[in-house]
mmCIF file of C-alpha atoms in Angstrom:
data_model
loop_
_atom_site.group_PDB
_atom_site.id
_atom_site.type_symbol
_atom_site.label_atom_id
_atom_site.label_comp_id
_atom_site.label_asym_id
_atom_site.label_seq_id
_atom_site.Cartn_x
_atom_site.Cartn_y
_atom_site.Cartn_z
ATOM 1 C CA MET A 239 -30.822 -19.519 -1.286
ATOM 2 C CA SER A 240 -31.366 -16.139 -2.915
ATOM 3 C CA LEU A 241 -29.443 -13.095 -1.726
ATOM 4 C CA ALA A 242 -30.624 -9.551 -2.239
ATOM 5 C CA ASN A 243 -28.676 -7.808 -4.976
ATOM 6 C CA PRO A 244 -26.210 -5.511 -3.182
ATOM 7 C CA SER A 245 -24.937 -3.819 -6.298
ATOM 8 C CA THR A 246 -27.453 -3.352 -9.097
ATOM 9 C CA THR A 247 -25.825 -0.275 -10.604
ATOM 10 C CA TRP A 248 -22.306 -1.739 -10.657
ATOM 11 C CA ALA A 249 -23.583 -5.006 -12.044
ATOM 12 C CA LYS A 250 -25.346 -3.328 -14.963
ATOM 13 C CA THR A 251 -22.377 -1.212 -15.968
ATOM 14 C CA HIS A 252 -19.315 -3.211 -14.892
ATOM 15 C CA SER A 253 -20.029 -6.921 -15.188
ATOM 16 C CA PHE A 254 -20.638 -9.747 -17.623
ATOM 17 C CA CYS A 255 -21.755 -13.342 -17.281
ATOM 18 C CA GLY A 256 -22.536 -16.506 -19.165
ATOM 19 C CA ARG A 257 -18.998 -16.524 -20.528
ATOM 20 C CA PHE A 258 -17.841 -20.090 -19.959
ATOM 21 C CA ARG A 259 -20.940 -21.900 -21.056
ATOM 22 C CA SER A 260 -21.726 -19.672 -24.030
ATOM 23 C CA GLY A 261 -18.139 -19.398 -25.266
ATOM 24 C CA SER A 262 -18.304 -15.597 -25.279
ATOM 25 C CA LEU A 263 -16.769 -13.751 -22.379
ATOM 26 C CA ILE A 264 -18.114 -10.237 -22.719
ATOM 27 C CA LYS A 265 -21.762 -9.525 -23.368
ATOM 28 C CA SER A 266 -22.087 -5.774 -22.958
ATOM 29 C CA ASN A 267 -25.267 -4.481 -21.316
ATOM 30 C CA GLU A 268 -26.688 -7.988 -20.929
ATOM 31 C CA PHE A 269 -25.746 -8.614 -17.320
ATOM 32 C CA ARG A 270 -28.587 -9.712 -15.059
ATOM 33 C CA ILE A 271 -27.767 -10.555 -11.465
ATOM 34 C CA ASN A 272 -29.676 -13.271 -9.711
ATOM 35 C CA LEU A 273 -27.948 -14.966 -6.846
ATOM 36 C CA SER A 274 -30.094 -18.089 -6.906
ATOM 37 C CA PHE A 275 -29.096 -20.451 -9.699
ATOM 38 C CA PRO A 276 -30.038 -23.946 -10.920
ATOM 39 C CA SER A 277 -27.989 -26.815 -9.642
ATOM 40 C CA SER A 278 -27.577 -28.153 -13.179
ATOM 41 C CA ILE A 279 -24.529 -25.956 -13.798
ATOM 42 C CA ARG A 280 -22.732 -27.173 -10.692
ATOM 43 C CA LYS A 281 -20.336 -30.094 -10.903
ATOM 44 C CA LYS A 282 -18.552 -32.219 -8.382
ATOM 45 C CA PRO A 283 -14.853 -31.459 -8.049
ATOM 46 C CA VAL A 284 -12.552 -33.328 -10.411
ATOM 47 C CA PHE A 285 -8.894 -33.111 -9.494
ATOM 48 C CA HIS A 286 -6.145 -33.316 -12.085
ATOM 49 C CA SER A 287 -2.534 -32.234 -12.041
ATOM 50 C CA CYS A 288 -2.117 -28.614 -13.054
ATOM 51 C CA SER A 289 1.050 -26.865 -14.185
ATOM 52 C CA ALA A 290 1.283 -23.065 -14.193
ATOM 53 C CA ILE A 291 4.653 -22.448 -15.810
ATOM 54 C CA LEU A 292 5.293 -19.209 -17.668
ATOM 55 C CA THR A 293 7.451 -20.110 -20.641
ATOM 56 C CA LYS A 294 9.993 -17.918 -22.416
ATOM 57 C CA GLU A 295 7.640 -17.664 -25.399
ATOM 58 C CA GLN A 296 4.838 -16.402 -23.183
ATOM 59 C CA THR A 297 6.891 -13.662 -21.542
ATOM 60 C CA ASP A 298 9.120 -12.486 -24.369
ATOM 61 C CA VAL A 299 6.494 -10.417 -26.163
ATOM 62 C CA PRO A 300 7.373 -8.879 -29.552
ATOM 63 C CA ARG A 301 7.800 -5.120 -29.344
ATOM 64 C CA GLY A 302 7.598 -3.628 -32.808
ATOM 65 C CA GLY A 303 9.152 -6.677 -34.458
ATOM 66 C CA SER A 304 10.315 -10.218 -33.756
ATOM 67 C CA GLU A 305 13.882 -9.016 -33.350
ATOM 68 C CA ASN A 306 12.887 -6.541 -30.642
ATOM 69 C CA LYS A 307 11.131 -8.243 -27.738
ATOM 70 C CA LEU A 308 10.072 -7.029 -24.339
ATOM 71 C CA ASP A 309 12.313 -8.392 -21.595
ATOM 72 C CA PHE A 310 9.455 -9.062 -19.190
ATOM 73 C CA LYS A 311 11.632 -10.065 -16.258
ATOM 74 C CA ALA A 312 13.596 -6.830 -16.497
ATOM 75 C CA TYR A 313 10.364 -4.872 -16.922
ATOM 76 C CA VAL A 314 8.795 -6.393 -13.811
ATOM 77 C CA LEU A 315 11.903 -5.895 -11.689
ATOM 78 C CA GLY A 316 12.279 -2.303 -12.831
ATOM 79 C CA LYS A 317 8.657 -1.337 -12.250
ATOM 80 C CA ALA A 318 8.512 -3.158 -8.903
ATOM 81 C CA GLU A 319 11.605 -1.288 -7.737
ATOM 82 C CA SER A 320 10.073 2.039 -8.766
ATOM 83 C CA VAL A 321 6.779 1.225 -7.047
ATOM 84 C CA ASN A 322 8.495 0.023 -3.865
ATOM 85 C CA LYS A 323 10.547 3.224 -3.640
ATOM 86 C CA ALA A 324 7.432 5.328 -4.157
ATOM 87 C CA LEU A 325 5.497 3.397 -1.480
ATOM 88 C CA GLU A 326 8.410 3.698 0.959
ATOM 89 C CA ALA A 327 8.489 7.457 0.429
ATOM 90 C CA ALA A 328 4.703 7.859 0.604
ATOM 91 C CA VAL A 329 4.027 6.119 3.926
ATOM 92 C CA LEU A 330 6.593 7.389 6.392
ATOM 93 C CA LEU A 331 7.284 6.100 9.879
ATOM 94 C CA LYS A 332 5.911 8.810 12.153
ATOM 95 C CA GLU A 333 3.562 9.329 15.073
ATOM 96 C CA PRO A 334 1.486 7.535 16.057
ATOM 97 C CA LEU A 335 4.195 4.943 15.521
ATOM 98 C CA ARG A 336 2.077 1.860 16.118
ATOM 99 C CA VAL A 337 -0.365 2.482 13.292
ATOM 100 C CA HIS A 338 2.327 3.581 10.836
ATOM 101 C CA GLU A 339 4.424 0.535 11.687
ATOM 102 C CA SER A 340 1.395 -1.635 10.978
ATOM 103 C CA MET A 341 0.691 0.142 7.680
ATOM 104 C CA ARG A 342 4.285 -0.233 6.502
ATOM 105 C CA TYR A 343 4.569 -3.836 7.721
ATOM 106 C CA SER A 344 1.968 -5.042 5.222
ATOM 107 C CA LEU A 345 2.462 -2.443 2.496
ATOM 108 C CA LEU A 346 6.214 -3.038 2.221
ATOM 109 C CA ALA A 347 6.110 -6.807 2.749
ATOM 110 C CA GLY A 348 6.689 -7.534 -0.908
ATOM 111 C CA GLY A 349 4.088 -8.840 -3.272
ATOM 112 C CA LYS A 350 3.943 -8.944 -7.050
ATOM 113 C CA ARG A 351 2.825 -5.292 -7.500
ATOM 114 C CA ILE A 352 0.609 -6.410 -10.384
ATOM 115 C CA ARG A 353 -1.963 -3.653 -9.849
ATOM 116 C CA PRO A 354 0.554 -0.784 -9.873
ATOM 117 C CA MET A 355 2.225 -2.274 -12.944
ATOM 118 C CA LEU A 356 -1.103 -2.474 -14.747
ATOM 119 C CA CYS A 357 -1.788 1.151 -13.884
ATOM 120 C CA ILE A 358 1.601 2.314 -15.155
ATOM 121 C CA ALA A 359 1.530 0.102 -18.269
ATOM 122 C CA ALA A 360 -1.934 1.371 -19.254
ATOM 123 C CA CYS A 361 -0.828 4.968 -18.763
ATOM 124 C CA GLU A 362 2.288 4.488 -20.868
ATOM 125 C CA MET A 363 0.390 2.645 -23.599
ATOM 126 C CA VAL A 364 -1.925 5.607 -24.276
ATOM 127 C CA GLY A 365 0.906 8.147 -24.235
ATOM 128 C CA GLY A 366 1.480 8.983 -20.567
ATOM 129 C CA ASP A 367 4.504 8.289 -18.395
ATOM 130 C CA GLU A 368 5.372 6.451 -15.200
ATOM 131 C CA ALA A 369 5.655 9.577 -13.056
ATOM 132 C CA THR A 370 2.126 10.645 -13.954
ATOM 133 C CA ALA A 371 0.661 7.266 -13.026
ATOM 134 C CA MET A 372 2.777 6.547 -9.944
ATOM 135 C CA PRO A 373 0.570 8.191 -7.255
ATOM 136 C CA ALA A 374 -2.464 6.263 -8.538
ATOM 137 C CA ALA A 375 -0.377 3.106 -8.851
ATOM 138 C CA CYS A 376 0.649 3.458 -5.207
ATOM 139 C CA ALA A 377 -2.945 4.175 -4.223
ATOM 140 C CA VAL A 378 -4.281 0.931 -5.721
ATOM 141 C CA GLU A 379 -1.526 -0.997 -3.940
ATOM 142 C CA MET A 380 -2.432 0.692 -0.632
ATOM 143 C CA ILE A 381 -6.065 -0.318 -1.131
ATOM 144 C CA HIS A 382 -5.104 -3.844 -2.169
ATOM 145 C CA THR A 383 -2.965 -4.143 0.977
ATOM 146 C CA MET A 384 -5.850 -2.873 3.107
ATOM 147 C CA SER A 385 -8.141 -5.502 1.607
ATOM 148 C CA LEU A 386 -5.644 -8.250 2.456
ATOM 149 C CA MET A 387 -5.175 -6.988 6.025
ATOM 150 C CA HIS A 388 -8.929 -6.985 6.596
ATOM 151 C CA ASP A 389 -9.491 -10.237 4.716
ATOM 152 C CA ASP A 390 -7.012 -12.025 6.995
ATOM 153 C CA LEU A 391 -8.834 -10.999 10.193
ATOM 154 C CA PRO A 392 -10.514 -13.681 12.343
ATOM 155 C CA CYS A 393 -13.935 -12.244 11.523
ATOM 156 C CA MET A 394 -13.215 -12.717 7.804
ATOM 157 C CA ASP A 395 -10.914 -15.472 6.458
ATOM 158 C CA ASN A 396 -8.983 -15.890 9.725
ATOM 159 C CA ASP A 397 -5.567 -16.396 8.144
ATOM 160 C CA ASP A 398 -2.178 -16.443 9.877
ATOM 161 C CA LEU A 399 0.130 -16.167 6.850
ATOM 162 C CA ARG A 400 0.464 -13.554 4.123
ATOM 163 C CA ARG A 401 3.355 -13.096 1.693
ATOM 164 C CA GLY A 402 5.334 -15.605 3.720
ATOM 165 C CA LYS A 403 5.019 -13.604 6.952
ATOM 166 C CA PRO A 404 2.615 -13.591 9.914
ATOM 167 C CA THR A 405 -0.506 -11.619 9.016
ATOM 168 C CA ASN A 406 -0.831 -8.074 10.314
ATOM 169 C CA HIS A 407 -3.234 -8.815 13.145
ATOM 170 C CA LYS A 408 -0.957 -11.593 14.432
ATOM 171 C CA VAL A 409 1.816 -9.007 14.882
ATOM 172 C CA PHE A 410 -0.047 -5.822 15.809
ATOM 173 C CA GLY A 411 -3.368 -7.096 17.126
ATOM 174 C CA GLU A 412 -6.794 -7.040 15.515
ATOM 175 C CA ASN A 413 -7.649 -3.512 16.607
ATOM 176 C CA VAL A 414 -4.519 -1.939 15.124
ATOM 177 C CA ALA A 415 -4.786 -4.047 11.946
ATOM 178 C CA VAL A 416 -8.308 -2.729 11.347
ATOM 179 C CA LEU A 417 -7.274 0.878 11.942
ATOM 180 C CA ALA A 418 -4.101 0.590 9.870
ATOM 181 C CA GLY A 419 -6.147 -0.776 6.987
ATOM 182 C CA ASP A 420 -8.564 2.118 7.350
ATOM 183 C CA ALA A 421 -5.645 4.537 7.330
ATOM 184 C CA LEU A 422 -4.239 3.055 4.113
ATOM 185 C CA LEU A 423 -7.649 3.303 2.469
ATOM 186 C CA SER A 424 -8.113 6.984 3.275
ATOM 187 C CA PHE A 425 -4.510 7.895 2.500
ATOM 188 C CA ALA A 426 -4.784 6.300 -0.949
ATOM 189 C CA PHE A 427 -7.223 9.001 -2.056
ATOM 190 C CA GLU A 428 -5.234 11.758 -0.379
ATOM 191 C CA HIS A 429 -2.116 10.574 -2.189
ATOM 192 C CA ILE A 430 -3.769 10.725 -5.621
ATOM 193 C CA ALA A 431 -5.148 14.188 -4.906
ATOM 194 C CA THR A 432 -1.910 15.702 -3.602
ATOM 195 C CA ALA A 433 0.867 13.830 -5.400
ATOM 196 C CA THR A 434 -0.417 13.609 -8.988
ATOM 197 C CA LYS A 435 1.302 16.247 -11.119
ATOM 198 C CA GLY A 436 0.724 17.536 -14.638
ATOM 199 C CA VAL A 437 -2.864 16.301 -14.843
ATOM 200 C CA SER A 438 -6.026 18.393 -14.908
ATOM 201 C CA SER A 439 -8.167 18.568 -11.776
ATOM 202 C CA GLU A 440 -11.049 17.180 -13.866
ATOM 203 C CA LYS A 441 -9.120 13.987 -14.596
ATOM 204 C CA ILE A 442 -7.997 13.651 -10.973
ATOM 205 C CA VAL A 443 -11.613 13.935 -9.796
ATOM 206 C CA ARG A 444 -12.638 11.310 -12.361
ATOM 207 C CA VAL A 445 -9.869 8.970 -11.189
ATOM 208 C CA ILE A 446 -10.854 9.368 -7.530
ATOM 209 C CA GLY A 447 -14.503 8.694 -8.365
ATOM 210 C CA GLU A 448 -13.622 5.642 -10.450
ATOM 211 C CA LEU A 449 -11.470 4.182 -7.696
ATOM 212 C CA ALA A 450 -14.049 4.838 -4.979
ATOM 213 C CA LYS A 451 -16.814 3.164 -6.977
ATOM 214 C CA CYS A 452 -14.746 0.080 -7.776
ATOM 215 C CA ILE A 453 -13.874 -0.597 -4.140
ATOM 216 C CA GLY A 454 -17.080 0.434 -2.370
ATOM 217 C CA ALA A 455 -20.490 -1.132 -1.910
ATOM 218 C CA GLU A 456 -20.818 -1.498 -5.687
ATOM 219 C CA GLY A 457 -17.419 -3.122 -6.108
ATOM 220 C CA LEU A 458 -14.939 -4.851 -3.822
ATOM 221 C CA VAL A 459 -17.134 -4.605 -0.733
ATOM 222 C CA ALA A 460 -20.090 -6.067 -2.636
ATOM 223 C CA GLY A 461 -17.992 -9.077 -3.574
ATOM 224 C CA GLN A 462 -16.778 -9.524 -0.012
ATOM 225 C CA VAL A 463 -20.306 -9.346 1.418
ATOM 226 C CA VAL A 464 -21.774 -11.857 -1.027
ATOM 227 C CA ASP A 465 -18.753 -14.113 -0.459
ATOM 228 C CA ILE A 466 -19.338 -14.078 3.302
ATOM 229 C CA CYS A 467 -23.073 -14.656 2.907
ATOM 230 C CA SER A 468 -22.406 -17.581 0.565
ATOM 231 C CA GLU A 469 -20.381 -19.652 3.033
ATOM 232 C CA GLY A 470 -22.070 -22.925 3.792
ATOM 233 C CA ILE A 471 -24.593 -22.594 0.948
ATOM 234 C CA SER A 472 -24.725 -25.733 -1.162
ATOM 235 C CA ASP A 473 -26.753 -24.356 -4.071
ATOM 236 C CA VAL A 474 -24.168 -21.966 -5.526
ATOM 237 C CA GLY A 475 -23.747 -21.747 -9.282
ATOM 238 C CA LEU A 476 -21.270 -20.315 -11.749
ATOM 239 C CA GLU A 477 -22.940 -16.919 -12.149
ATOM 240 C CA HIS A 478 -23.074 -16.493 -8.385
ATOM 241 C CA LEU A 479 -19.359 -17.265 -8.158
ATOM 242 C CA GLU A 480 -18.585 -14.869 -10.993
ATOM 243 C CA PHE A 481 -20.482 -12.065 -9.286
ATOM 244 C CA ILE A 482 -18.319 -12.513 -6.202
ATOM 245 C CA HIS A 483 -15.021 -12.444 -8.044
ATOM 246 C CA LEU A 484 -15.879 -9.782 -10.613
ATOM 247 C CA HIS A 485 -16.462 -7.539 -7.614
ATOM 248 C CA LYS A 486 -14.063 -8.873 -4.999
ATOM 249 C CA THR A 487 -11.032 -9.325 -7.277
ATOM 250 C CA ALA A 488 -11.625 -7.910 -10.747
ATOM 251 C CA ALA A 489 -12.948 -4.513 -9.640
ATOM 252 C CA LEU A 490 -9.616 -3.281 -8.268
ATOM 253 C CA LEU A 491 -7.698 -4.641 -11.253
ATOM 254 C CA GLU A 492 -10.158 -2.808 -13.475
ATOM 255 C CA ALA A 493 -9.636 0.390 -11.512
ATOM 256 C CA SER A 494 -5.868 0.034 -11.839
ATOM 257 C CA VAL A 495 -6.002 -0.121 -15.633
ATOM 258 C CA VAL A 496 -8.687 2.532 -16.072
ATOM 259 C CA LEU A 497 -6.910 4.989 -13.758
ATOM 260 C CA GLY A 498 -3.743 4.632 -15.790
ATOM 261 C CA ALA A 499 -5.585 5.093 -19.083
ATOM 262 C CA VAL A 500 -7.397 8.216 -17.899
ATOM 263 C CA LEU A 501 -4.264 9.792 -16.417
ATOM 264 C CA GLY A 502 -2.303 8.990 -19.582
ATOM 265 C CA GLY A 503 -4.801 10.846 -21.759
ATOM 266 C CA GLY A 504 -6.549 7.872 -23.343
ATOM 267 C CA THR A 505 -9.633 8.449 -25.469
ATOM 268 C CA GLU A 506 -13.043 7.209 -24.306
ATOM 269 C CA GLU A 507 -12.792 4.347 -26.806
ATOM 270 C CA GLU A 508 -9.360 3.375 -25.500
ATOM 271 C CA VAL A 509 -10.552 3.527 -21.890
ATOM 272 C CA ALA A 510 -13.547 1.321 -22.759
ATOM 273 C CA LYS A 511 -11.340 -1.313 -24.410
ATOM 274 C CA LEU A 512 -8.933 -1.305 -21.502
ATOM 275 C CA ARG A 513 -11.838 -1.661 -19.076
ATOM 276 C CA LYS A 514 -12.920 -4.838 -20.868
ATOM 277 C CA PHE A 515 -9.337 -6.074 -20.892
ATOM 278 C CA ALA A 516 -9.089 -5.508 -17.142
ATOM 279 C CA ARG A 517 -12.354 -7.286 -16.325
ATOM 280 C CA ASN A 518 -11.154 -10.364 -18.164
ATOM 281 C CA ILE A 519 -7.765 -10.470 -16.460
ATOM 282 C CA GLY A 520 -9.432 -9.720 -13.120
ATOM 283 C CA LEU A 521 -11.562 -12.835 -13.378
ATOM 284 C CA LEU A 522 -8.580 -14.701 -14.816
ATOM 285 C CA PHE A 523 -6.562 -13.777 -11.724
ATOM 286 C CA GLN A 524 -9.179 -15.381 -9.465
ATOM 287 C CA VAL A 525 -9.571 -18.529 -11.571
ATOM 288 C CA VAL A 526 -5.805 -19.060 -11.406
ATOM 289 C CA ASP A 527 -5.840 -18.277 -7.672
ATOM 290 C CA ASP A 528 -8.433 -21.008 -7.134
ATOM 291 C CA ILE A 529 -6.349 -23.480 -9.119
ATOM 292 C CA LEU A 530 -3.189 -22.659 -7.186
ATOM 293 C CA ASP A 531 -5.024 -23.011 -3.864
ATOM 294 C CA VAL A 532 -5.519 -26.725 -4.506
ATOM 295 C CA THR A 533 -2.305 -27.468 -6.399
ATOM 296 C CA LYS A 534 0.407 -25.623 -4.464
ATOM 297 C CA SER A 535 1.755 -25.719 -0.911
ATOM 298 C CA SER A 536 1.651 -22.893 1.631
ATOM 299 C CA HIS A 537 5.413 -22.503 1.195
ATOM 300 C CA GLU A 538 5.058 -22.104 -2.564
ATOM 301 C CA LEU A 539 2.170 -19.644 -2.267
ATOM 302 C CA GLY A 540 3.451 -17.599 0.677
ATOM 303 C CA LYS A 541 -0.015 -17.910 2.217
ATOM 304 C CA THR A 542 -2.146 -20.713 3.607
ATOM 305 C CA ALA A 543 -2.904 -23.252 0.883
ATOM 306 C CA GLY A 544 -6.147 -25.237 0.757
ATOM 307 C CA LYS A 545 -8.032 -22.805 2.974
ATOM 308 C CA ASP A 546 -10.950 -22.574 0.510
ATOM 309 C CA LEU A 547 -11.385 -26.345 0.680
ATOM 310 C CA VAL A 548 -11.308 -26.274 4.482
ATOM 311 C CA ALA A 549 -13.847 -23.433 4.562
ATOM 312 C CA ASP A 550 -16.015 -25.350 2.067
ATOM 313 C CA LYS A 551 -16.020 -22.364 -0.289
ATOM 314 C CA VAL A 552 -17.232 -22.696 -3.847
ATOM 315 C CA THR A 553 -14.306 -22.263 -6.251
ATOM 316 C CA TYR A 554 -13.829 -22.764 -9.974
ATOM 317 C CA PRO A 555 -12.060 -26.122 -9.557
ATOM 318 C CA LYS A 556 -14.832 -27.291 -7.247
ATOM 319 C CA LEU A 557 -17.520 -26.150 -9.671
ATOM 320 C CA LEU A 558 -15.891 -27.001 -13.000
ATOM 321 C CA GLY A 559 -13.008 -29.322 -12.193
ATOM 322 C CA LEU A 560 -9.372 -28.359 -12.693
ATOM 323 C CA GLN A 561 -9.185 -29.089 -16.413
ATOM 324 C CA LYS A 562 -12.257 -26.996 -17.252
ATOM 325 C CA SER A 563 -10.952 -24.261 -14.957
ATOM 326 C CA ARG A 564 -7.715 -24.188 -16.920
ATOM 327 C CA GLU A 565 -9.653 -23.997 -20.182
ATOM 328 C CA PHE A 566 -11.696 -21.124 -18.782
ATOM 329 C CA ALA A 567 -8.488 -19.319 -17.804
ATOM 330 C CA GLU A 568 -7.110 -19.718 -21.323
ATOM 331 C CA GLN A 569 -10.339 -18.355 -22.766
ATOM 332 C CA LEU A 570 -10.283 -15.323 -20.467
ATOM 333 C CA ASN A 571 -6.674 -14.570 -21.369
ATOM 334 C CA LYS A 572 -7.409 -14.849 -25.085
ATOM 335 C CA GLU A 573 -10.351 -12.459 -24.966
ATOM 336 C CA ALA A 574 -8.490 -10.041 -22.703
ATOM 337 C CA GLN A 575 -5.673 -9.745 -25.222
ATOM 338 C CA ALA A 576 -8.163 -9.339 -28.077
ATOM 339 C CA GLN A 577 -9.061 -5.962 -26.558
ATOM 340 C CA LEU A 578 -5.474 -4.808 -27.157
ATOM 341 C CA SER A 579 -5.387 -5.698 -30.865
ATOM 342 C CA GLY A 580 -6.134 -2.148 -31.996
ATOM 343 C CA PHE A 581 -3.274 -0.593 -30.050
ATOM 344 C CA ASP A 582 0.351 -0.250 -31.065
ATOM 345 C CA GLN A 583 1.661 -3.700 -30.206
ATOM 346 C CA GLY A 584 4.998 -2.384 -29.027
ATOM 347 C CA LYS A 585 3.304 -0.150 -26.481
ATOM 348 C CA ALA A 586 0.825 -2.908 -25.597
ATOM 349 C CA ALA A 587 3.603 -5.453 -24.975
ATOM 350 C CA PRO A 588 3.761 -4.930 -21.168
ATOM 351 C CA LEU A 589 -0.012 -5.443 -20.787
ATOM 352 C CA ILE A 590 0.093 -8.543 -22.991
ATOM 353 C CA ALA A 591 2.965 -9.934 -20.919
ATOM 354 C CA LEU A 592 1.203 -9.068 -17.645
ATOM 355 C CA ALA A 593 -1.918 -10.919 -18.829
ATOM 356 C CA ASN A 594 0.219 -13.967 -19.614
ATOM 357 C CA TYR A 595 1.948 -13.661 -16.253
ATOM 358 C CA ILE A 596 -1.407 -13.654 -14.456
ATOM 359 C CA ALA A 597 -2.494 -16.679 -16.487
ATOM 360 C CA TYR A 598 0.622 -18.771 -15.894
ATOM 361 C CA ARG A 599 1.883 -17.598 -12.490
ATOM 362 C CA GLU A 600 2.773 -20.167 -9.832
ATOM 363 C CA ASN A 601 1.986 -18.197 -6.668
#
């Protein structure tokens, strides 16, 4: 089956393909989207045991010298606490109570806060600070939460569990869950525009435009639409799957990093390198997600495990087998971190550690 290309512009400027089979992950300006692919690149699922353990060596990243390492656990806890406080203060409980309760229920339900951390870490790496990046960091988390709320709806993935709790529509009803997600989406842009301080209006406009493009019909929505239209299709290949996840998952991770870099005063060259870094870790995030879906329990994941298998969705383990999927993840992580080689390695340490965390996480 061939699907009409829903996102030609985004695909030409934001995507890359042919990475696993060619051995090169990023081929700038060579992306061609065609959602009908030969069956020769599809493989039957091969299931092996898979361990996703983040070791001390992988998290303790050198920061200016072997004797001075980044304490990644402390970094994550500190940034998560800052982000959670900022989110709590941004979305207040007020009238109409029902919709604000729904917004806060999902937004403050926990989560790894990877996207806000990426935004802040990118900002700090190019010379900015946490306070400058925080409104944008909160905005990407609001949009991520909205996408989860909508993704869990019966008309989408029809899931009952998210972050170890009943999904939003199970508590507040489908109608309120839809509207609360809409409210988070619109408020994200308002929050960037009104809460960002010490940054030129030109940069704020650029950040808003970047975020809107990465989540709209040329980004996240494009991935969601093609994902929905692909259900039940047997002739789905690797490039088709990559298109879905480069848009559905990687686009918002890319926005998180690029927003931070722009707000922090990064040069165009620095922003371009960080964009490539983010695309790699965005796809890496999804590859690992697919692996965890078939190797972990619902209790371990905090969401319904094995739902992709039940829905007969094409995933990386189904297409490549678990071992090849793990090799692909390692390759993505390696090429992501290669984009950071030109930066001060002390300042890059949080992004390096976050890439490793995404690669070796267990939920």
